[in-house]
């Protein structure tokens, strides 16, 4: 899809702002002048400015025109590669996690801690229609057990969309599940036994550590780069050394770092797991939420031996409450099916049929386009606000997709203390400490930009920034 | 609820048939005569005969009147107590189970093997209405995650119905799950570690063995009486001897034996598990499907220490495809919640709300009354047909609830062979061998009476009976 004309013009202006040809505070040409200069219509010129305004790069001032307010150059540094302590840790479930995620029934809390889509971004009405369609058309109105492998129409739709990431799936490769955590549980159970060691990114989604613990697994955290993902050289040496049985990685926009593993790294990762004949469970739950021009590939794209178990769901992009997920378990399919049978008989009938119907009509692609655009804008606005409100030595990631920013603060700031202070002001953040089993990332935090930009969000980030600044001052005073 | 007048009259006639005062083949008084003799209306007299006819005890002959056709006395013997070999077995998943339950996409097969309610017995239209109500009334049409513990209205309704089995639950005691297997998985995981030994009934539901295997557990099978359930004396000695960590029992109408543990045994079982401080996972999935006057109690009824984890679902009585189950995990609640979080985040939002709405309107009780009556009738008709069509030395259980009959055939009949022969005639049965991990019950089979009585069912049972007879003859010839 070629860019719109307004976007081309906006991109040129953005480059000028970035190169500081247009400096922050500079007045931009009026809409009329821009239109004449660029040979574009007035409305295209207006759209270009509107686009830059939504990106937070320029601002309109009443009765005066547009001014540059931000340069991408001004963005803070990226965090360095995340290097956990190089040892295998016994998993111990953290009370902290429970506190951060599940003791918050208060609706007034501003949840920067929640990496899930808000209702407003989801196609509620259309999906409800699909659900009612399912009730009216399914045999016995969907009261009966679905087949073990899952709704055939849904599996077909999932197979069809695999073309976007370079897959060539057939419906027979897909097993539906009750959300992505269920898929991860089944796949991890299929490829490991209690006592085995698995590799996770560091930092990694706290749910992955808890899942590993509940399955009696030990975890090796692999150093991870915020741009390109896990350190593959380290991994290759670690597999034989720590007798790693399986890797569980989020290769696209992982949580919380947001790194995107380049294609060549994905190929290399597949080579490594094949060399040692171990399994890779690839959680691709954020893969559809890319900001770039193209859907990123997966390791599954390069998997010829069936050692990659791809897991995904519609919980981050369509309907968390429907609990519809899926896996492409490669050569472990029979084992995964048997485990699914043992643990749940089958997944719920109606939600699968509703999602299938929603996908059949091309509604999903349309919705995703809107959602990606919204998230990208939000990502930029949140980043700018953090740049503005947080101390200068704050490092922030530049995710190319997904829901979250990872911030590295001055080492003297403890983010669990920050969490507690912020909560008193009805703001919730996710402290870095919960994304590892080790004593690390105590000065890091995760900020979700899932909530649409608003004055409330702006104020919330300002408050957190002020808290950090005052914590830092206090720490300096104590020295 | 007092019996109807017609039922009182019918009961008296049934007793006369049982005592052989009225012998098989005897003509009964005409409807008019019965009405006069008993001082009841003509329509009541007719209803009494109709009731006896549906129970299979009398039959109308055209232009002649009603004749006795069957006496409860004629029923075959009960199987004796089921005594497995007394050792701990490593669980190994049986290909047989997969074959019997999951390789049958052919709709023309008559499935005596399936212990699930057929559509025709379920309130499809009313439940769909409840689902549509849920879509229209829930915030964001049910797209959002449900709370970890589950829909509050549903938990309240479940707590409310606990009065039927002598419980005094509050909504806070209940955790919803994705069907009963999910509840069992969570509870077993909460109370055991891989390598632990658990006790199951013998024979027991094959899914329980498979679940145990997938959790790395070892199983001790406890001798079980078809009338009153597990042998408690044996159990009390076995717990310390085999270091049993938990029991998983179906105390009401267990599958496949159909035994109903008397109240005093339930009390005693609770005493035993408390003595050794081990957990009892009580699967009560058939408890609502009783044929008697009263809902049986549960061990949970007598549990004061929270060592009983009650598990149940709406899959056997309302909507298998909704995957709505629940557990009352007693003192293991926090652990169960944490496991639920790790493995699935939460259960699907809409199905829970739909079932809650269905229950709120008293529709569930109404539906259950109808379903119990239908199942009871079917149980009687199937039993009579088996009595008629199977060899005389066949033993059959007398379940007081649930879906299944357990048949013990002559030891020379191998029921897996019978399964294969019957399948060629498009009839599926469940061979006894799949309900144990040991080399036992090879001459037993389970027949589900879930399908409404019909000519097709009658013919199907006749065919199986003939197969057994000819297998037996062949075996005798071979001697």
PDB file of N, CA and C in Angstrom, chain A residues 93-95 98 102 119 122 124 127-128 131-132 135-136 140-145 178 181-182 185 194 210-211 214 315 318-323 338-339 341-350, chain B residues 93-95 98 102 119 122 124 127-128 131-132 135-136 140-145 181-182 185 194 210-211 214 315 318-323 338-339 341-350:
ATOM      1  N   UNK A  93       7.572 -17.941  43.070  1.00  0.00           N
ATOM      2  CA  UNK A  93       6.532 -17.009  42.644  1.00  0.00           C
ATOM      3  C   UNK A  93       6.533 -15.758  43.505  1.00  0.00           C
ATOM      4  N   UNK A  94       6.421 -14.654  42.876  1.00  0.00           N
ATOM      5  CA  UNK A  94       6.550 -13.396  43.596  1.00  0.00           C
ATOM      6  C   UNK A  94       5.202 -12.831  44.004  1.00  0.00           C
ATOM      7  N   UNK A  95       5.138 -12.471  45.269  1.00  0.00           N
ATOM      8  CA  UNK A  95       3.951 -11.791  45.788  1.00  0.00           C
ATOM      9  C   UNK A  95       3.751 -10.447  45.083  1.00  0.00           C
ATOM     10  N   UNK A  98       1.416 -10.595  42.079  1.00  0.00           N
ATOM     11  CA  UNK A  98       0.022 -10.618  42.481  1.00  0.00           C
ATOM     12  C   UNK A  98      -0.433  -9.217  42.871  1.00  0.00           C
ATOM     13  N   UNK A 102      -3.186  -7.979  40.372  1.00  0.00           N
ATOM     14  CA  UNK A 102      -4.480  -8.557  40.687  1.00  0.00           C
ATOM     15  C   UNK A 102      -5.120  -8.076  41.974  1.00  0.00           C
ATOM     16  N   UNK A 119     -11.301  -1.366  25.909  1.00  0.00           N
ATOM     17  CA  UNK A 119     -12.530  -1.614  25.118  1.00  0.00           C
ATOM     18  C   UNK A 119     -12.616  -0.724  23.897  1.00  0.00           C
ATOM     19  N   UNK A 122     -11.438  -1.852  20.644  1.00  0.00           N
ATOM     20  CA  UNK A 122     -11.891  -3.166  20.150  1.00  0.00           C
ATOM     21  C   UNK A 122     -13.253  -3.070  19.456  1.00  0.00           C
ATOM     22  N   UNK A 124     -16.304  -4.077  19.495  1.00  0.00           N
ATOM     23  CA  UNK A 124     -17.312  -4.766  20.301  1.00  0.00           C
ATOM     24  C   UNK A 124     -18.582  -5.116  19.547  1.00  0.00           C
ATOM     25  N   UNK A 127     -18.179  -7.733  16.738  1.00  0.00           N
ATOM     26  CA  UNK A 127     -17.879  -9.067  17.242  1.00  0.00           C
ATOM     27  C   UNK A 127     -19.129  -9.683  17.882  1.00  0.00           C
ATOM     28  N   UNK A 128     -19.923  -8.858  18.563  1.00  0.00           N
ATOM     29  CA  UNK A 128     -21.167  -9.364  19.134  1.00  0.00           C
ATOM     30  C   UNK A 128     -22.079  -9.892  18.039  1.00  0.00           C
ATOM     31  N   UNK A 131     -20.985 -13.194  17.155  1.00  0.00           N
ATOM     32  CA  UNK A 131     -21.350 -14.171  18.181  1.00  0.00           C
ATOM     33  C   UNK A 131     -22.828 -14.571  18.035  1.00  0.00           C
ATOM     34  N   UNK A 132     -23.680 -13.602  17.790  1.00  0.00           N
ATOM     35  CA  UNK A 132     -25.104 -13.909  17.629  1.00  0.00           C
ATOM     36  C   UNK A 132     -25.311 -14.744  16.360  1.00  0.00           C
ATOM     37  N   UNK A 135     -24.516 -18.245  17.340  1.00  0.00           N
ATOM     38  CA  UNK A 135     -25.600 -18.866  18.111  1.00  0.00           C
ATOM     39  C   UNK A 135     -26.706 -19.336  17.170  1.00  0.00           C
ATOM     40  N   UNK A 136     -26.995 -18.526  16.155  1.00  0.00           N
ATOM     41  CA  UNK A 136     -28.118 -18.836  15.274  1.00  0.00           C
ATOM     42  C   UNK A 136     -27.793 -19.885  14.228  1.00  0.00           C
ATOM     43  N   UNK A 140     -27.321 -27.129  17.292  1.00  0.00           N
ATOM     44  CA  UNK A 140     -27.669 -27.059  18.717  1.00  0.00           C
ATOM     45  C   UNK A 140     -27.184 -25.763  19.370  1.00  0.00           C
ATOM     46  N   UNK A 141     -27.136 -24.690  18.586  1.00  0.00           N
ATOM     47  CA  UNK A 141     -26.784 -23.355  19.092  1.00  0.00           C
ATOM     48  C   UNK A 141     -25.445 -23.334  19.840  1.00  0.00           C
ATOM     49  N   UNK A 142     -24.555 -24.261  19.484  1.00  0.00           N
ATOM     50  CA  UNK A 142     -23.227 -24.254  20.094  1.00  0.00           C
ATOM     51  C   UNK A 142     -23.162 -24.873  21.475  1.00  0.00           C
ATOM     52  N   UNK A 143     -24.198 -25.620  21.843  1.00  0.00           N
ATOM     53  CA  UNK A 143     -24.200 -26.277  23.168  1.00  0.00           C
ATOM     54  C   UNK A 143     -23.224 -27.442  23.213  1.00  0.00           C
ATOM     55  N   UNK A 144     -22.962 -28.045  22.063  1.00  0.00           N
ATOM     56  CA  UNK A 144     -22.159 -29.270  22.040  1.00  0.00           C
ATOM     57  C   UNK A 144     -20.668 -29.004  22.122  1.00  0.00           C
ATOM     58  N   UNK A 145     -19.941 -30.053  22.522  1.00  0.00           N
ATOM     59  CA  UNK A 145     -18.489 -30.000  22.491  1.00  0.00           C
ATOM     60  C   UNK A 145     -18.003 -29.665  21.095  1.00  0.00           C
ATOM     61  N   UNK A 178      -7.636 -22.316  24.700  1.00  0.00           N
ATOM     62  CA  UNK A 178      -8.386 -21.354  25.488  1.00  0.00           C
ATOM     63  C   UNK A 178      -7.470 -20.181  25.831  1.00  0.00           C
ATOM     64  N   UNK A 181      -2.174 -18.313  26.957  1.00  0.00           N
ATOM     65  CA  UNK A 181      -1.542 -18.956  28.114  1.00  0.00           C
ATOM     66  C   UNK A 181      -1.817 -20.455  28.091  1.00  0.00           C
ATOM     67  N   UNK A 182      -3.015 -20.828  27.667  1.00  0.00           N
ATOM     68  CA  UNK A 182      -3.349 -22.244  27.546  1.00  0.00           C
ATOM     69  C   UNK A 182      -2.456 -22.889  26.487  1.00  0.00           C
ATOM     70  N   UNK A 185       0.935 -23.293  27.983  1.00  0.00           N
ATOM     71  CA  UNK A 185       0.910 -24.379  28.966  1.00  0.00           C
ATOM     72  C   UNK A 185       0.973 -25.735  28.280  1.00  0.00           C
ATOM     73  N   UNK A 194       9.009 -32.143  34.449  1.00  0.00           N
ATOM     74  CA  UNK A 194       9.391 -31.396  35.650  1.00  0.00           C
ATOM     75  C   UNK A 194      10.881 -31.573  35.942  1.00  0.00           C
ATOM     76  N   UNK A 210       5.977 -17.680  36.071  1.00  0.00           N
ATOM     77  CA  UNK A 210       5.015 -18.351  36.954  1.00  0.00           C
ATOM     78  C   UNK A 210       4.541 -19.663  36.351  1.00  0.00           C
ATOM     79  N   UNK A 211       4.338 -19.645  35.033  1.00  0.00           N
ATOM     80  CA  UNK A 211       3.948 -20.874  34.350  1.00  0.00           C
ATOM     81  C   UNK A 211       5.039 -21.928  34.512  1.00  0.00           C
ATOM     82  N   UNK A 214       4.945 -23.417  37.905  1.00  0.00           N
ATOM     83  CA  UNK A 214       3.827 -24.326  38.165  1.00  0.00           C
ATOM     84  C   UNK A 214       4.028 -25.658  37.451  1.00  0.00           C
ATOM     85  N   UNK A 315      -6.456 -12.426  22.093  1.00  0.00           N
ATOM     86  CA  UNK A 315      -6.697 -11.692  23.337  1.00  0.00           C
ATOM     87  C   UNK A 315      -6.106 -10.292  23.333  1.00  0.00           C
ATOM     88  N   UNK A 318      -8.279  -8.542  19.792  1.00  0.00           N
ATOM     89  CA  UNK A 318      -9.696  -8.637  19.432  1.00  0.00           C
ATOM     90  C   UNK A 318     -10.610  -8.753  20.657  1.00  0.00           C
ATOM     91  N   UNK A 319     -10.421  -9.775  21.466  1.00  0.00           N
ATOM     92  CA  UNK A 319     -11.359 -10.010  22.560  1.00  0.00           C
ATOM     93  C   UNK A 319     -10.722 -10.835  23.674  1.00  0.00           C
ATOM     94  N   UNK A 320     -10.104 -10.159  24.649  1.00  0.00           N
ATOM     95  CA  UNK A 320      -9.478 -10.885  25.764  1.00  0.00           C
ATOM     96  C   UNK A 320     -10.454 -11.863  26.426  1.00  0.00           C
ATOM     97  N   UNK A 321     -11.703 -11.427  26.598  1.00  0.00           N
ATOM     98  CA  UNK A 321     -12.686 -12.223  27.335  1.00  0.00           C
ATOM     99  C   UNK A 321     -13.213 -13.432  26.580  1.00  0.00           C
ATOM    100  N   UNK A 322     -12.895 -13.539  25.281  1.00  0.00           N
ATOM    101  CA  UNK A 322     -13.364 -14.702  24.524  1.00  0.00           C
ATOM    102  C   UNK A 322     -12.480 -15.924  24.762  1.00  0.00           C
ATOM    103  N   UNK A 323     -11.266 -15.686  25.188  1.00  0.00           N
ATOM    104  CA  UNK A 323     -10.302 -16.769  25.434  1.00  0.00           C
ATOM    105  C   UNK A 323     -10.165 -17.680  24.223  1.00  0.00           C
ATOM    106  N   UNK A 338      -3.295 -34.540  22.824  1.00  0.00           N
ATOM    107  CA  UNK A 338      -3.591 -35.441  23.945  1.00  0.00           C
ATOM    108  C   UNK A 338      -3.656 -34.660  25.258  1.00  0.00           C
ATOM    109  N   UNK A 339      -2.736 -33.732  25.433  1.00  0.00           N
ATOM    110  CA  UNK A 339      -2.749 -32.915  26.652  1.00  0.00           C
ATOM    111  C   UNK A 339      -3.996 -32.043  26.699  1.00  0.00           C
ATOM    112  N   UNK A 341      -6.845 -32.727  25.393  1.00  0.00           N
ATOM    113  CA  UNK A 341      -7.942 -33.630  25.745  1.00  0.00           C
ATOM    114  C   UNK A 341      -7.961 -33.901  27.249  1.00  0.00           C
ATOM    115  N   UNK A 342      -6.798 -34.198  27.799  1.00  0.00           N
ATOM    116  CA  UNK A 342      -6.724 -34.540  29.223  1.00  0.00           C
ATOM    117  C   UNK A 342      -7.099 -33.367  30.127  1.00  0.00           C
ATOM    118  N   UNK A 343      -6.741 -32.174  29.705  1.00  0.00           N
ATOM    119  CA  UNK A 343      -6.903 -31.033  30.608  1.00  0.00           C
ATOM    120  C   UNK A 343      -8.198 -30.267  30.390  1.00  0.00           C
ATOM    121  N   UNK A 344      -8.804 -30.402  29.217  1.00  0.00           N
ATOM    122  CA  UNK A 344      -9.983 -29.564  28.991  1.00  0.00           C
ATOM    123  C   UNK A 344     -11.011 -30.160  28.041  1.00  0.00           C
ATOM    124  N   UNK A 345     -10.756 -31.365  27.500  1.00  0.00           N
ATOM    125  CA  UNK A 345     -11.652 -32.018  26.537  1.00  0.00           C
ATOM    126  C   UNK A 345     -11.697 -31.229  25.228  1.00  0.00           C
ATOM    127  N   UNK A 346     -12.185 -30.000  25.277  1.00  0.00           N
ATOM    128  CA  UNK A 346     -12.124 -29.160  24.075  1.00  0.00           C
ATOM    129  C   UNK A 346     -12.284 -27.717  24.512  1.00  0.00           C
ATOM    130  N   UNK A 347     -12.060 -26.778  23.585  1.00  0.00           N
ATOM    131  CA  UNK A 347     -12.253 -25.367  23.923  1.00  0.00           C
ATOM    132  C   UNK A 347     -13.692 -24.978  23.616  1.00  0.00           C
ATOM    133  N   UNK A 348     -14.153 -23.891  24.252  1.00  0.00           N
ATOM    134  CA  UNK A 348     -15.549 -23.476  24.132  1.00  0.00           C
ATOM    135  C   UNK A 348     -15.951 -23.301  22.660  1.00  0.00           C
ATOM    136  N   UNK A 349     -17.159 -23.719  22.341  1.00  0.00           N
ATOM    137  CA  UNK A 349     -17.636 -23.799  20.964  1.00  0.00           C
ATOM    138  C   UNK A 349     -17.946 -22.419  20.377  1.00  0.00           C
ATOM    139  N   UNK A 350     -18.794 -21.647  21.054  1.00  0.00           N
ATOM    140  CA  UNK A 350     -19.291 -20.398  20.477  1.00  0.00           C
ATOM    141  C   UNK A 350     -18.202 -19.352  20.220  1.00  0.00           C
TER     142      UNK A 350
ATOM    143  N   UNK B  93      -0.511 -43.991  28.896  1.00  0.00           N
ATOM    144  CA  UNK B  93      -1.707 -43.599  28.158  1.00  0.00           C
ATOM    145  C   UNK B  93      -2.088 -44.663  27.131  1.00  0.00           C
ATOM    146  N   UNK B  94      -3.356 -44.961  27.097  1.00  0.00           N
ATOM    147  CA  UNK B  94      -3.780 -46.055  26.246  1.00  0.00           C
ATOM    148  C   UNK B  94      -4.264 -45.573  24.878  1.00  0.00           C
ATOM    149  N   UNK B  95      -3.735 -46.194  23.866  1.00  0.00           N
ATOM    150  CA  UNK B  95      -4.212 -45.924  22.499  1.00  0.00           C
ATOM    151  C   UNK B  95      -5.687 -46.289  22.369  1.00  0.00           C
ATOM    152  N   UNK B  98      -8.079 -43.399  22.958  1.00  0.00           N
ATOM    153  CA  UNK B  98      -8.140 -42.518  21.797  1.00  0.00           C
ATOM    154  C   UNK B  98      -9.032 -43.143  20.733  1.00  0.00           C
ATOM    155  N   UNK B 102     -12.210 -40.908  20.266  1.00  0.00           N
ATOM    156  CA  UNK B 102     -11.910 -39.741  19.447  1.00  0.00           C
ATOM    157  C   UNK B 102     -11.621 -40.016  17.993  1.00  0.00           C
ATOM    158  N   UNK B 119     -28.215 -33.397  22.388  1.00  0.00           N
ATOM    159  CA  UNK B 119     -28.845 -32.074  22.227  1.00  0.00           C
ATOM    160  C   UNK B 119     -30.292 -32.063  22.676  1.00  0.00           C
ATOM    161  N   UNK B 122     -31.229 -31.042  26.053  1.00  0.00           N
ATOM    162  CA  UNK B 122     -30.699 -29.777  26.575  1.00  0.00           C
ATOM    163  C   UNK B 122     -31.559 -28.583  26.145  1.00  0.00           C
ATOM    164  N   UNK B 124     -31.545 -25.789  24.550  1.00  0.00           N
ATOM    165  CA  UNK B 124     -30.782 -24.961  23.623  1.00  0.00           C
ATOM    166  C   UNK B 124     -31.329 -23.556  23.453  1.00  0.00           C
ATOM    167  N   UNK B 127     -31.103 -21.296  26.589  1.00  0.00           N
ATOM    168  CA  UNK B 127     -29.736 -20.940  26.931  1.00  0.00           C
ATOM    169  C   UNK B 127     -29.183 -19.910  25.935  1.00  0.00           C
ATOM    170  N   UNK B 128     -29.564 -20.063  24.674  1.00  0.00           N
ATOM    171  CA  UNK B 128     -29.141 -19.077  23.672  1.00  0.00           C
ATOM    172  C   UNK B 128     -29.677 -17.699  24.027  1.00  0.00           C
ATOM    173  N   UNK B 131     -27.553 -16.270  26.555  1.00  0.00           N
ATOM    174  CA  UNK B 131     -26.284 -15.823  25.973  1.00  0.00           C
ATOM    175  C   UNK B 131     -26.454 -14.461  25.303  1.00  0.00           C
ATOM    176  N   UNK B 132     -27.532 -14.319  24.553  1.00  0.00           N
ATOM    177  CA  UNK B 132     -27.771 -13.036  23.872  1.00  0.00           C
ATOM    178  C   UNK B 132     -28.011 -11.930  24.912  1.00  0.00           C
ATOM    179  N   UNK B 135     -24.623 -10.869  26.057  1.00  0.00           N
ATOM    180  CA  UNK B 135     -23.951 -10.004  25.070  1.00  0.00           C
ATOM    181  C   UNK B 135     -24.484  -8.581  25.179  1.00  0.00           C
ATOM    182  N   UNK B 136     -25.803  -8.473  25.388  1.00  0.00           N
ATOM    183  CA  UNK B 136     -26.423  -7.138  25.377  1.00  0.00           C
ATOM    184  C   UNK B 136     -26.245  -6.384  26.681  1.00  0.00           C
ATOM    185  N   UNK B 140     -18.890  -3.718  27.618  1.00  0.00           N
ATOM    186  CA  UNK B 140     -18.109  -4.028  26.402  1.00  0.00           C
ATOM    187  C   UNK B 140     -18.518  -5.364  25.795  1.00  0.00           C
ATOM    188  N   UNK B 141     -19.799  -5.726  25.944  1.00  0.00           N
ATOM    189  CA  UNK B 141     -20.349  -6.945  25.331  1.00  0.00           C
ATOM    190  C   UNK B 141     -19.553  -8.204  25.659  1.00  0.00           C
ATOM    191  N   UNK B 142     -18.883  -8.188  26.812  1.00  0.00           N
ATOM    192  CA  UNK B 142     -18.170  -9.394  27.234  1.00  0.00           C
ATOM    193  C   UNK B 142     -16.820  -9.591  26.574  1.00  0.00           C
ATOM    194  N   UNK B 143     -16.295  -8.535  25.933  1.00  0.00           N
ATOM    195  CA  UNK B 143     -14.978  -8.650  25.290  1.00  0.00           C
ATOM    196  C   UNK B 143     -13.848  -8.716  26.309  1.00  0.00           C
ATOM    197  N   UNK B 144     -14.071  -8.129  27.486  1.00  0.00           N
ATOM    198  CA  UNK B 144     -12.990  -8.006  28.464  1.00  0.00           C
ATOM    199  C   UNK B 144     -12.761  -9.277  29.268  1.00  0.00           C
ATOM    200  N   UNK B 145     -11.566  -9.348  29.832  1.00  0.00           N
ATOM    201  CA  UNK B 145     -11.257 -10.424  30.762  1.00  0.00           C
ATOM    202  C   UNK B 145     -12.270 -10.446  31.895  1.00  0.00           C
ATOM    203  N   UNK B 181     -12.889 -30.702  33.759  1.00  0.00           N
ATOM    204  CA  UNK B 181     -11.524 -31.224  33.618  1.00  0.00           C
ATOM    205  C   UNK B 181     -10.512 -30.153  34.026  1.00  0.00           C
ATOM    206  N   UNK B 182     -10.799 -28.921  33.679  1.00  0.00           N
ATOM    207  CA  UNK B 182      -9.923 -27.812  34.075  1.00  0.00           C
ATOM    208  C   UNK B 182      -9.906 -27.687  35.600  1.00  0.00           C
ATOM    209  N   UNK B 185      -7.809 -30.482  36.904  1.00  0.00           N
ATOM    210  CA  UNK B 185      -6.398 -30.217  36.618  1.00  0.00           C
ATOM    211  C   UNK B 185      -5.824 -29.226  37.630  1.00  0.00           C
ATOM    212  N   UNK B 194       4.787 -33.736  40.940  1.00  0.00           N
ATOM    213  CA  UNK B 194       5.105 -34.885  40.092  1.00  0.00           C
ATOM    214  C   UNK B 194       5.793 -35.982  40.901  1.00  0.00           C
ATOM    215  N   UNK B 210      -5.516 -40.391  32.551  1.00  0.00           N
ATOM    216  CA  UNK B 210      -4.717 -39.637  31.586  1.00  0.00           C
ATOM    217  C   UNK B 210      -4.256 -38.308  32.181  1.00  0.00           C
ATOM    218  N   UNK B 211      -5.155 -37.695  32.937  1.00  0.00           N
ATOM    219  CA  UNK B 211      -4.788 -36.450  33.610  1.00  0.00           C
ATOM    220  C   UNK B 211      -3.639 -36.700  34.582  1.00  0.00           C
ATOM    221  N   UNK B 214      -0.414 -37.044  32.789  1.00  0.00           N
ATOM    222  CA  UNK B 214       0.133 -35.807  32.235  1.00  0.00           C
ATOM    223  C   UNK B 214       0.702 -34.915  33.339  1.00  0.00           C
ATOM    224  N   UNK B 315     -21.329 -29.153  32.153  1.00  0.00           N
ATOM    225  CA  UNK B 315     -21.138 -29.863  30.884  1.00  0.00           C
ATOM    226  C   UNK B 315     -22.020 -31.094  30.751  1.00  0.00           C
ATOM    227  N   UNK B 318     -26.090 -29.177  31.117  1.00  0.00           N
ATOM    228  CA  UNK B 318     -26.607 -27.958  30.501  1.00  0.00           C
ATOM    229  C   UNK B 318     -25.981 -27.677  29.135  1.00  0.00           C
ATOM    230  N   UNK B 319     -24.663 -27.535  29.079  1.00  0.00           N
ATOM    231  CA  UNK B 319     -24.039 -27.127  27.820  1.00  0.00           C
ATOM    232  C   UNK B 319     -22.566 -27.533  27.779  1.00  0.00           C
ATOM    233  N   UNK B 320     -22.287 -28.728  27.254  1.00  0.00           N
ATOM    234  CA  UNK B 320     -20.899 -29.186  27.168  1.00  0.00           C
ATOM    235  C   UNK B 320     -20.004 -28.164  26.474  1.00  0.00           C
ATOM    236  N   UNK B 321     -20.521 -27.562  25.383  1.00  0.00           N
ATOM    237  CA  UNK B 321     -19.709 -26.672  24.561  1.00  0.00           C
ATOM    238  C   UNK B 321     -19.440 -25.315  25.184  1.00  0.00           C
ATOM    239  N   UNK B 322     -20.121 -24.982  26.305  1.00  0.00           N
ATOM    240  CA  UNK B 322     -19.866 -23.696  26.957  1.00  0.00           C
ATOM    241  C   UNK B 322     -18.604 -23.734  27.808  1.00  0.00           C
ATOM    242  N   UNK B 323     -18.186 -24.919  28.195  1.00  0.00           N
ATOM    243  CA  UNK B 323     -16.998 -25.103  29.042  1.00  0.00           C
ATOM    244  C   UNK B 323     -17.064 -24.224  30.293  1.00  0.00           C
ATOM    245  N   UNK B 338      -3.922 -19.048  41.892  1.00  0.00           N
ATOM    246  CA  UNK B 338      -2.632 -18.732  41.295  1.00  0.00           C
ATOM    247  C   UNK B 338      -2.377 -19.608  40.061  1.00  0.00           C
ATOM    248  N   UNK B 339      -2.723 -20.894  40.180  1.00  0.00           N
ATOM    249  CA  UNK B 339      -2.551 -21.804  39.042  1.00  0.00           C
ATOM    250  C   UNK B 339      -3.463 -21.400  37.884  1.00  0.00           C
ATOM    251  N   UNK B 341      -4.513 -18.453  37.209  1.00  0.00           N
ATOM    252  CA  UNK B 341      -3.904 -17.266  36.614  1.00  0.00           C
ATOM    253  C   UNK B 341      -2.765 -17.653  35.685  1.00  0.00           C
ATOM    254  N   UNK B 342      -1.894 -18.553  36.161  1.00  0.00           N
ATOM    255  CA  UNK B 342      -0.725 -18.931  35.370  1.00  0.00           C
ATOM    256  C   UNK B 342      -1.103 -19.648  34.085  1.00  0.00           C
ATOM    257  N   UNK B 343      -2.157 -20.451  34.140  1.00  0.00           N
ATOM    258  CA  UNK B 343      -2.453 -21.314  33.004  1.00  0.00           C
ATOM    259  C   UNK B 343      -3.477 -20.728  32.050  1.00  0.00           C
ATOM    260  N   UNK B 344      -4.286 -19.781  32.518  1.00  0.00           N
ATOM    261  CA  UNK B 344      -5.330 -19.312  31.604  1.00  0.00           C
ATOM    262  C   UNK B 344      -5.762 -17.867  31.832  1.00  0.00           C
ATOM    263  N   UNK B 345      -5.158 -17.160  32.790  1.00  0.00           N
ATOM    264  CA  UNK B 345      -5.510 -15.771  33.125  1.00  0.00           C
ATOM    265  C   UNK B 345      -6.929 -15.699  33.685  1.00  0.00           C
ATOM    266  N   UNK B 346      -7.925 -16.068  32.886  1.00  0.00           N
ATOM    267  CA  UNK B 346      -9.278 -16.144  33.426  1.00  0.00           C
ATOM    268  C   UNK B 346     -10.098 -17.020  32.494  1.00  0.00           C
ATOM    269  N   UNK B 347     -11.319 -17.383  32.902  1.00  0.00           N
ATOM    270  CA  UNK B 347     -12.178 -18.180  32.031  1.00  0.00           C
ATOM    271  C   UNK B 347     -13.019 -17.230  31.175  1.00  0.00           C
ATOM    272  N   UNK B 348     -13.515 -17.759  30.061  1.00  0.00           N
ATOM    273  CA  UNK B 348     -14.239 -16.922  29.099  1.00  0.00           C
ATOM    274  C   UNK B 348     -15.406 -16.187  29.774  1.00  0.00           C
ATOM    275  N   UNK B 349     -15.610 -14.948  29.369  1.00  0.00           N
ATOM    276  CA  UNK B 349     -16.544 -14.049  30.030  1.00  0.00           C
ATOM    277  C   UNK B 349     -18.005 -14.378  29.717  1.00  0.00           C
ATOM    278  N   UNK B 350     -18.352 -14.464  28.435  1.00  0.00           N
ATOM    279  CA  UNK B 350     -19.755 -14.609  28.052  1.00  0.00           C
ATOM    280  C   UNK B 350     -20.410 -15.908  28.531  1.00  0.00           C
TER     281      UNK B 350
END
